Tab-separated table of C-alpha atoms in Angstrom:
chain	number	residue	atom	x	y	z
S	1	MET	CA	111.289	-20.922	25.917
S	2	GLU	CA	112.387	-17.497	24.728
S	3	ARG	CA	114.822	-16.746	21.940
S	4	HIS	CA	117.288	-14.057	22.914
S	5	ARG	CA	116.502	-10.710	21.334
S	6	GLU	CA	120.102	-10.352	20.080
S	7	ASN	CA	120.069	-13.617	18.108
S	8	PRO	CA	122.147	-14.757	16.401
S	9	ILE	CA	124.794	-14.109	19.037
S	10	ILE	CA	127.758	-15.455	17.013
S	11	THR	CA	128.111	-15.195	13.236
S	12	PRO	CA	130.910	-16.177	10.825
S	13	GLU	CA	131.970	-12.537	10.536
S	14	MET	CA	133.016	-12.621	14.207
S	15	VAL	CA	135.559	-15.403	13.638
S	16	LYS	CA	139.113	-15.019	12.311
S	17	PRO	CA	140.007	-17.677	9.682
S	18	SER	CA	142.591	-20.240	10.744
S	19	ASN	CA	144.452	-19.541	7.475
S	20	PRO	CA	144.466	-16.170	5.630
S	21	ASP	CA	143.419	-18.036	2.474
S	22	TYR	CA	140.373	-19.523	4.212
S	23	ARG	CA	136.874	-18.075	4.549
S	24	VAL	CA	134.709	-18.777	7.608
S	25	ARG	CA	131.326	-20.079	6.478
S	26	GLY	CA	129.875	-21.162	9.805
S	27	ALA	CA	130.319	-20.764	13.586
S	28	PHE	CA	127.715	-23.038	15.116
S	29	ASN	CA	126.771	-26.123	17.179
S	30	PRO	CA	128.768	-25.122	20.277
S	31	GLY	CA	129.493	-27.199	23.317
S	32	ALA	CA	129.004	-25.081	26.450
S	33	ILE	CA	130.175	-25.020	30.052
S	34	ALA	CA	130.438	-22.639	33.021
S	35	TYR	CA	134.076	-22.173	34.033
S	36	GLY	CA	134.956	-19.803	36.864
S	37	ASP	CA	133.138	-16.554	36.167
S	38	GLU	CA	132.966	-17.247	32.445
S	39	ILE	CA	130.759	-19.167	30.092
S	40	ILE	CA	132.813	-20.985	27.496
S	41	LEU	CA	131.579	-22.147	24.121
S	42	LEU	CA	133.475	-24.602	21.958
S	43	LEU	CA	132.309	-23.636	18.480
S	44	ARG	CA	132.350	-25.688	15.348
S	45	VAL	CA	134.030	-23.385	12.819
S	46	ALA	CA	133.561	-24.425	9.183
S	47	GLU	CA	135.873	-22.903	6.561
S	48	ASP	CA	136.273	-23.068	2.804
S	49	CYS	CA	138.625	-21.561	0.204
S	50	PRO	CA	137.608	-19.057	-2.457
S	51	ALA	CA	139.134	-20.093	-5.799
S	52	GLN	CA	140.281	-18.169	-8.850
S	53	ARG	CA	138.367	-18.588	-12.098
S	54	GLY	CA	139.102	-21.912	-13.742
S	55	LYS	CA	140.346	-23.472	-10.517
S	56	VAL	CA	138.947	-25.330	-7.531
S	57	ALA	CA	140.322	-24.896	-4.007
S	58	VAL	CA	139.636	-26.915	-0.867
S	59	PRO	CA	140.939	-26.656	2.703
S	60	ILE	CA	143.147	-29.515	3.861
S	61	ALA	CA	144.876	-30.459	7.101
S	62	ARG	CA	148.575	-31.151	6.592
S	63	ILE	CA	149.485	-33.516	9.436
S	64	GLU	CA	153.087	-33.953	10.543
S	65	ASP	CA	154.339	-35.365	13.856
S	66	GLY	CA	150.859	-35.371	15.348
S	67	MET	CA	150.204	-31.722	14.528
S	68	GLY	CA	147.755	-30.394	11.952
S	69	ARG	CA	148.303	-27.298	9.831
S	70	PRO	CA	145.619	-25.598	7.694
S	71	GLU	CA	146.620	-25.508	4.021
S	72	VAL	CA	144.973	-25.112	0.610
S	73	LEU	CA	144.797	-27.599	-2.249
S	74	GLU	CA	144.204	-25.650	-5.470
S	75	VAL	CA	144.014	-27.325	-8.895
S	76	ARG	CA	142.761	-26.384	-12.345
S	77	LEU	CA	139.293	-27.542	-13.328
S	78	SER	CA	140.785	-28.636	-16.656
S	79	ASP	CA	143.042	-31.124	-14.882
S	80	PRO	CA	141.898	-34.605	-15.992
S	81	ASP	CA	142.484	-35.861	-12.422
S	82	VAL	CA	139.762	-33.510	-11.061
S	83	ARG	CA	136.163	-34.644	-10.652
S	84	LEU	CA	133.554	-32.432	-8.996
S	85	LYS	CA	131.088	-34.440	-6.880
S	86	ASP	CA	128.615	-31.728	-5.788
S	87	THR	CA	128.783	-28.573	-3.710
S	88	ARG	CA	130.236	-30.577	-0.820
S	89	GLY	CA	133.432	-31.907	-2.351
S	90	VAL	CA	135.876	-32.777	-5.103
S	91	VAL	CA	137.851	-35.877	-6.051
S	92	TYR	CA	141.482	-35.294	-7.052
S	93	ARG	CA	143.712	-38.180	-8.156
S	94	GLY	CA	141.223	-40.612	-6.684
S	95	ILE	CA	141.161	-38.969	-3.242
S	96	ASP	CA	138.045	-37.314	-1.801
S	97	TYR	CA	138.241	-33.787	-0.395
S	98	LEU	CA	135.427	-31.787	1.215
S	99	SER	CA	134.628	-28.221	0.196
S	100	THR	CA	134.616	-27.188	3.872
S	101	MET	CA	136.656	-28.309	6.876
S	102	SER	CA	135.724	-27.784	10.522
S	103	HIS	CA	137.705	-27.336	13.713
S	104	LEU	CA	136.807	-26.365	17.306
S	105	ARG	CA	137.299	-22.780	18.529
S	106	LEU	CA	136.854	-21.296	22.006
S	107	ALA	CA	134.598	-18.320	22.716
S	108	ARG	CA	134.408	-16.666	26.148
S	109	SER	CA	131.749	-14.512	27.814
S	110	ARG	CA	130.998	-12.930	31.181
S	111	ASP	CA	127.256	-12.596	30.597
S	112	GLY	CA	126.529	-15.629	28.410
S	113	VAL	CA	125.397	-13.439	25.503
S	114	HIS	CA	128.326	-11.365	24.271
S	115	PHE	CA	131.256	-13.593	23.319
S	116	GLU	CA	134.834	-12.978	22.300
S	117	VAL	CA	136.017	-15.655	19.897
S	118	GLU	CA	139.659	-16.639	20.244
S	119	PRO	CA	141.821	-16.051	17.149
S	120	GLU	CA	143.308	-19.561	16.913
S	121	PRO	CA	141.788	-23.073	16.860
S	122	PHE	CA	141.494	-24.900	20.176
S	123	LEU	CA	141.321	-28.316	18.491
S	124	PHE	CA	142.388	-28.702	14.867
S	125	PRO	CA	142.519	-31.979	12.877
S	126	SER	CA	145.755	-33.731	13.812
S	127	ASP	CA	145.116	-37.406	13.109
S	128	PRO	CA	144.097	-39.404	10.004
S	129	SER	CA	140.729	-40.102	11.681
S	130	GLU	CA	140.079	-36.315	11.667
S	131	ILE	CA	141.459	-35.413	8.247
S	132	PHE	CA	138.096	-34.045	7.008
S	133	GLY	CA	137.491	-32.060	10.195
S	134	ILE	CA	136.319	-32.249	13.805
S	135	VAL	CA	132.799	-31.211	14.791
S	136	ASP	CA	130.033	-30.804	17.388
S	137	ALA	CA	131.642	-30.916	20.829
S	138	ARG	CA	129.887	-31.844	24.059
S	139	ILE	CA	131.583	-30.765	27.321
S	140	THR	CA	131.087	-32.572	30.643
S	141	ARG	CA	132.738	-31.676	33.942
S	142	ILE	CA	133.588	-34.628	36.181
S	143	GLY	CA	135.649	-33.659	39.214
S	144	ASP	CA	138.192	-31.060	38.125
S	145	THR	CA	138.451	-32.395	34.565
S	146	PHE	CA	136.486	-31.228	31.536
S	147	TYR	CA	135.762	-34.045	29.076
S	148	ILE	CA	135.218	-33.012	25.457
S	149	ASN	CA	133.412	-35.489	23.233
S	150	TYR	CA	133.626	-34.627	19.536
S	151	SER	CA	133.301	-36.311	16.150
S	152	GLY	CA	136.273	-36.748	13.838
S	153	VAL	CA	135.483	-37.037	10.132
S	154	SER	CA	137.644	-38.875	7.599
S	155	PRO	CA	137.319	-41.048	4.471
S	156	ASP	CA	136.533	-43.887	6.907
S	157	GLY	CA	133.409	-42.110	8.202
S	158	TRP	CA	132.787	-40.263	11.439
S	159	ALA	CA	133.912	-41.493	14.851
S	160	THR	CA	133.513	-40.249	18.427
S	161	ALA	CA	136.751	-39.093	20.042
S	162	LEU	CA	137.681	-37.667	23.435
S	163	ALA	CA	139.875	-34.819	24.642
S	164	THR	CA	140.369	-33.494	28.176
S	165	THR	CA	141.373	-30.176	29.705
S	166	HIS	CA	141.650	-28.651	33.150
S	167	ASP	CA	141.937	-25.004	32.171
S	168	PHE	CA	140.772	-24.516	28.551
S	169	ARG	CA	144.331	-23.470	27.732
S	170	THR	CA	145.978	-26.830	27.205
S	171	VAL	CA	144.262	-29.980	25.938
S	172	GLN	CA	145.075	-33.687	25.780
S	173	ARG	CA	143.633	-35.999	23.134
S	174	ARG	CA	142.527	-39.426	24.376
S	175	GLY	CA	141.675	-41.036	21.021
S	176	ILE	CA	138.602	-42.675	19.540
S	177	LEU	CA	135.951	-44.024	21.932
S	178	PHE	CA	133.281	-45.239	19.500
S	179	PRO	CA	134.503	-46.191	15.989
S	180	PRO	CA	132.753	-45.311	12.712
S	181	GLN	CA	130.069	-44.614	12.196
S	182	ASN	CA	129.165	-43.010	15.489
S	183	ASN	CA	128.597	-39.503	16.822
S	184	ASP	CA	126.434	-37.396	19.199
S	185	ALA	CA	128.210	-38.781	22.282
S	186	SER	CA	127.967	-37.167	25.721
S	187	PHE	CA	128.929	-38.273	29.226
S	188	PHE	CA	126.744	-38.118	32.327
S	189	PRO	CA	128.389	-35.822	34.933
S	190	GLU	CA	128.698	-38.452	37.698
S	191	LYS	CA	128.940	-42.190	38.244
S	192	ILE	CA	125.623	-44.042	38.220
S	193	GLY	CA	125.504	-47.433	39.934
S	194	GLY	CA	129.288	-47.402	40.232
S	195	ARG	CA	129.854	-46.858	36.495
S	196	TYR	CA	130.312	-43.945	34.150
S	197	CYS	CA	127.535	-43.631	31.572
S	198	ALA	CA	127.212	-42.063	28.142
S	199	LEU	CA	124.756	-41.549	25.318
S	200	HIS	CA	125.914	-42.092	21.742
S	201	ARG	CA	124.473	-42.598	18.274
S	202	PRO	CA	125.571	-45.417	15.953
S	203	ASN	CA	124.527	-44.871	12.349
S	204	ASN	CA	122.103	-47.586	11.279
S	205	SER	CA	122.519	-48.189	7.554
S	206	GLY	CA	120.613	-51.459	7.294
S	207	PHE	CA	117.661	-52.289	9.518
S	208	GLY	CA	116.223	-49.502	11.632
S	209	LYS	CA	117.118	-45.812	11.752
S	210	PRO	CA	119.830	-43.867	13.599
S	211	SER	CA	118.834	-43.948	17.281
S	212	ILE	CA	120.136	-42.952	20.722
S	213	TRP	CA	122.110	-45.601	22.622
S	214	HIS	CA	123.368	-45.887	26.203
S	215	ALA	CA	126.775	-47.285	27.199
S	216	ALA	CA	128.684	-47.810	30.456
S	217	SER	CA	132.374	-47.696	31.390
S	218	PRO	CA	134.695	-48.259	34.374
S	219	ASP	CA	137.141	-45.536	33.301
S	220	LEU	CA	135.587	-43.269	30.613
S	221	LEU	CA	137.811	-44.888	27.956
S	222	HIS	CA	136.538	-48.451	27.569
S	223	TRP	CA	132.804	-48.761	26.851
S	224	GLY	CA	130.334	-51.641	26.811
S	225	ASP	CA	126.822	-52.731	27.860
S	226	HIS	CA	125.422	-50.886	24.818
S	227	ARG	CA	121.636	-50.537	24.716
S	228	CYS	CA	119.319	-48.712	22.324
S	229	VAL	CA	117.133	-46.408	24.429
S	230	LEU	CA	115.342	-44.065	22.003
S	231	ARG	CA	114.317	-44.712	18.409
S	232	PRO	CA	112.838	-42.270	15.856
S	233	ARG	CA	109.074	-42.219	15.883
S	234	GLU	CA	107.014	-42.281	12.675
S	235	THR	CA	106.188	-38.582	12.760
S	236	THR	CA	107.003	-35.730	10.411
S	237	TRP	CA	109.463	-34.473	13.059
S	238	GLU	CA	111.442	-37.666	13.667
S	239	GLU	CA	110.982	-39.886	10.626
S	240	GLN	CA	114.651	-39.832	9.543
S	241	LYS	CA	116.797	-39.954	12.695
S	242	ILE	CA	117.390	-38.673	16.228
S	243	GLY	CA	120.533	-37.981	18.256
S	244	GLY	CA	121.513	-36.862	21.737
S	245	GLY	CA	122.494	-33.324	22.589
S	246	ALA	CA	124.298	-31.744	25.536
S	247	PRO	CA	125.086	-33.785	28.678
S	248	SER	CA	121.874	-34.611	30.515
S	249	ILE	CA	120.694	-32.384	33.378
S	250	LYS	CA	120.102	-34.070	36.749
S	251	THR	CA	116.680	-33.234	38.226
S	252	GLN	CA	114.621	-34.812	41.009
S	253	ALA	CA	112.383	-36.351	38.360
S	254	GLY	CA	115.232	-37.914	36.366
S	255	TRP	CA	117.952	-37.116	33.872
S	256	LEU	CA	116.659	-34.485	31.441
S	257	GLN	CA	118.012	-34.936	27.925
S	258	ILE	CA	117.508	-32.490	25.060
S	259	TYR	CA	117.842	-34.321	21.753
S	260	HIS	CA	117.534	-33.380	18.106
S	261	ALA	CA	115.325	-34.973	15.475
S	262	LYS	CA	115.508	-34.892	11.684
S	263	GLY	CA	112.204	-35.152	9.884
S	264	THR	CA	110.349	-34.342	6.686
S	265	GLY	CA	112.176	-31.946	4.377
S	266	GLN	CA	115.521	-32.349	6.199
S	267	ARG	CA	114.119	-30.251	9.072
S	268	TYR	CA	115.843	-30.443	12.474
S	269	SER	CA	114.046	-29.659	15.740
S	270	LEU	CA	114.566	-30.177	19.494
S	271	PHE	CA	112.754	-32.517	21.887
S	272	THR	CA	113.044	-33.550	25.541
S	273	ALA	CA	113.269	-36.978	27.160
S	274	LEU	CA	113.456	-38.024	30.819
S	275	LEU	CA	115.731	-40.913	31.829
S	276	ALA	CA	115.658	-42.790	35.137
S	277	LEU	CA	118.125	-41.475	37.718
S	278	GLU	CA	119.365	-44.910	38.766
S	279	ASP	CA	119.375	-46.360	35.236
S	280	PRO	CA	119.563	-43.821	32.389
S	281	SER	CA	119.066	-46.573	29.824
S	282	ARG	CA	115.411	-46.544	30.940
S	283	VAL	CA	113.205	-43.848	29.390
S	284	LEU	CA	110.474	-42.465	31.668
S	285	LYS	CA	108.914	-39.847	29.399
S	286	GLN	CA	109.360	-38.265	25.995
S	287	SER	CA	107.852	-35.044	24.611
S	288	ASP	CA	105.361	-35.431	21.774
S	289	GLU	CA	106.088	-32.119	20.065
S	290	PRO	CA	109.328	-30.168	19.570
S	291	PHE	CA	109.880	-27.336	22.027
S	292	LEU	CA	112.117	-25.545	19.507
S	293	LYS	CA	111.755	-25.750	15.732
S	294	PRO	CA	112.968	-23.616	12.802
S	295	GLU	CA	110.829	-20.486	12.664
S	296	GLU	CA	113.024	-17.385	12.658
S	297	PRO	CA	114.780	-16.308	9.416
S	298	TYR	CA	118.226	-17.250	10.784
S	299	GLU	CA	116.815	-20.755	11.462
S	300	THR	CA	114.992	-21.250	8.166
S	301	ASP	CA	117.290	-19.605	5.607
S	302	GLY	CA	121.005	-20.307	5.503
S	303	PHE	CA	123.803	-22.658	4.509
S	304	PHE	CA	121.565	-25.655	5.262
S	305	PRO	CA	118.009	-24.345	5.825
S	306	ASN	CA	115.512	-25.334	8.521
S	307	ILE	CA	117.937	-26.491	11.195
S	308	VAL	CA	118.069	-25.941	14.949
S	309	PHE	CA	120.661	-28.196	16.600
S	310	SER	CA	121.889	-28.062	20.184
S	311	ASN	CA	124.826	-29.789	21.830
S	312	GLY	CA	125.563	-27.218	24.532
S	313	LEU	CA	123.762	-25.665	27.494
S	314	VAL	CA	124.498	-24.115	30.865
S	315	CYS	CA	122.186	-24.845	33.796
S	316	ARG	CA	122.483	-22.227	36.520
S	317	PRO	CA	121.979	-22.860	40.266
S	318	ASP	CA	118.561	-21.151	40.167
S	319	GLY	CA	117.320	-23.632	37.546
S	320	SER	CA	117.495	-21.234	34.599
S	321	VAL	CA	118.990	-22.685	31.440
S	322	LEU	CA	121.011	-21.022	28.702
S	323	LEU	CA	120.451	-23.222	25.660
S	324	TYR	CA	122.952	-22.585	22.871
S	325	TYR	CA	122.131	-23.905	19.437
S	326	GLY	CA	123.318	-23.839	15.864
S	327	ALA	CA	121.021	-22.461	13.185
S	328	CYS	CA	121.246	-23.475	9.516
S	329	ASP	CA	124.824	-24.749	10.042
S	330	GLY	CA	125.856	-21.105	9.946
S	331	CYS	CA	125.462	-19.196	13.207
S	332	THR	CA	124.968	-19.643	16.948
S	333	ALA	CA	121.802	-18.581	18.763
S	334	LEU	CA	120.605	-18.593	22.371
S	335	ALA	CA	117.306	-19.640	23.927
S	336	LEU	CA	116.386	-18.881	27.545
S	337	THR	CA	114.399	-21.375	29.568
S	338	SER	CA	114.476	-23.340	32.845
S	339	THR	CA	114.517	-26.943	33.985
S	340	ASP	CA	110.916	-26.537	35.179
S	341	GLU	CA	109.772	-25.329	31.762
S	342	LEU	CA	111.618	-28.137	30.007
S	343	LEU	CA	110.095	-30.714	32.339
S	344	ARG	CA	106.636	-29.342	31.533
S	345	THR	CA	107.144	-30.310	27.885
S	346	LEU	CA	106.998	-33.926	29.062
S	347	GLN	CA	103.543	-33.638	30.634
C-alpha cells in the first residue's frame, strides 16, 4: 500500500460551487469506475453558505416538479424562530436545516491521478427523501449499465437509493432500495447462484452495533434474504461500527471487500474481508489490523479529523488497484496497491 505522492489529488478549491452564494467545504468519498479510456469519480461535494454578521445562512434544495435547485435560507439570529443546534445545523420555525448540503459531482481523468471536476452537479437532491443531501456513491457495472448506489439524507433519516446511467451524461433515478436508516450499499458485479447480491448497512440503534448485511434480488430493485455477515469486533479500531465500501473485487480466493471501521476517538480506518465466491454471505477471512489508517496530516487534521473512508476503487487487468478515499471529510486521496497485496492482509 503506497499513498500517492501528489495526495490529496482533489481538494475543495478545485470544485466550482453549485450556487455562487455557496462555499465548497469538501470534495471526498468518491465512487470510482473505469469508463472507456477514462477513470470517473463521483465525488461527494459538501457546501455551506457564509453569512453576514448577525445572520445565519444554510444551503437548501428547492424542489419543484421533481427537480432540485440550490438556494440559500438566510435569517437573523435575533429572530425568535431561530434556534442554533450546534455547528451542524439550525432549527427555523420548527424545521431542521443542516449547515452543509451534499450532492454528487463527476470528475474525469486519463491517468487516474489528475482530475478535471465538472462545473455542475451530476446528481442533486430532487426528492423529499434527499432534502438534506445525497452522499457516498458506489458504482457497479453490470452489462452495459452503471448502477449508482447512494444515500439520501432527510428529516426521516438516511436511506439507500439507486440511479443508473449508460454514459455518465444522462442519469435515471430508480428510487429507494433500503429505507431508513440504511446506507453503505453496493452491488456485486454479476449474478451469484442466479440472483443479484448486495451488501448494505442497517443502523442498529437498540441491540448490537451497525454491521454489514447481505441481501439478494431477482431484479436489482426488490431485495430480500437479508443476513448479517460482519459485526464490529471489540477492538479499538472497530468498537463503534463498520460498513461496506466499494463493490467487492472477484478473485480466485473469493470476493475481496474493503470495508471501513469506526473506533476509539471517532477514528475511521480500512480493513479487508474475503467472502465466498458461491455465497458472499459467508465470510472466509477478515484482516486483524487496518491496512490504511489516519497518519498523514491531510488524514488527521481537517473538517472531521482522523478519517480515511473509501467507497471507490478501480481494479486494472494486471491486478493493480487504484484505491480512492476521502480524508477528514474534506479532500480525496489515492492509494496504490494490488489484489495480491490486499489478499496478503488476510493471512
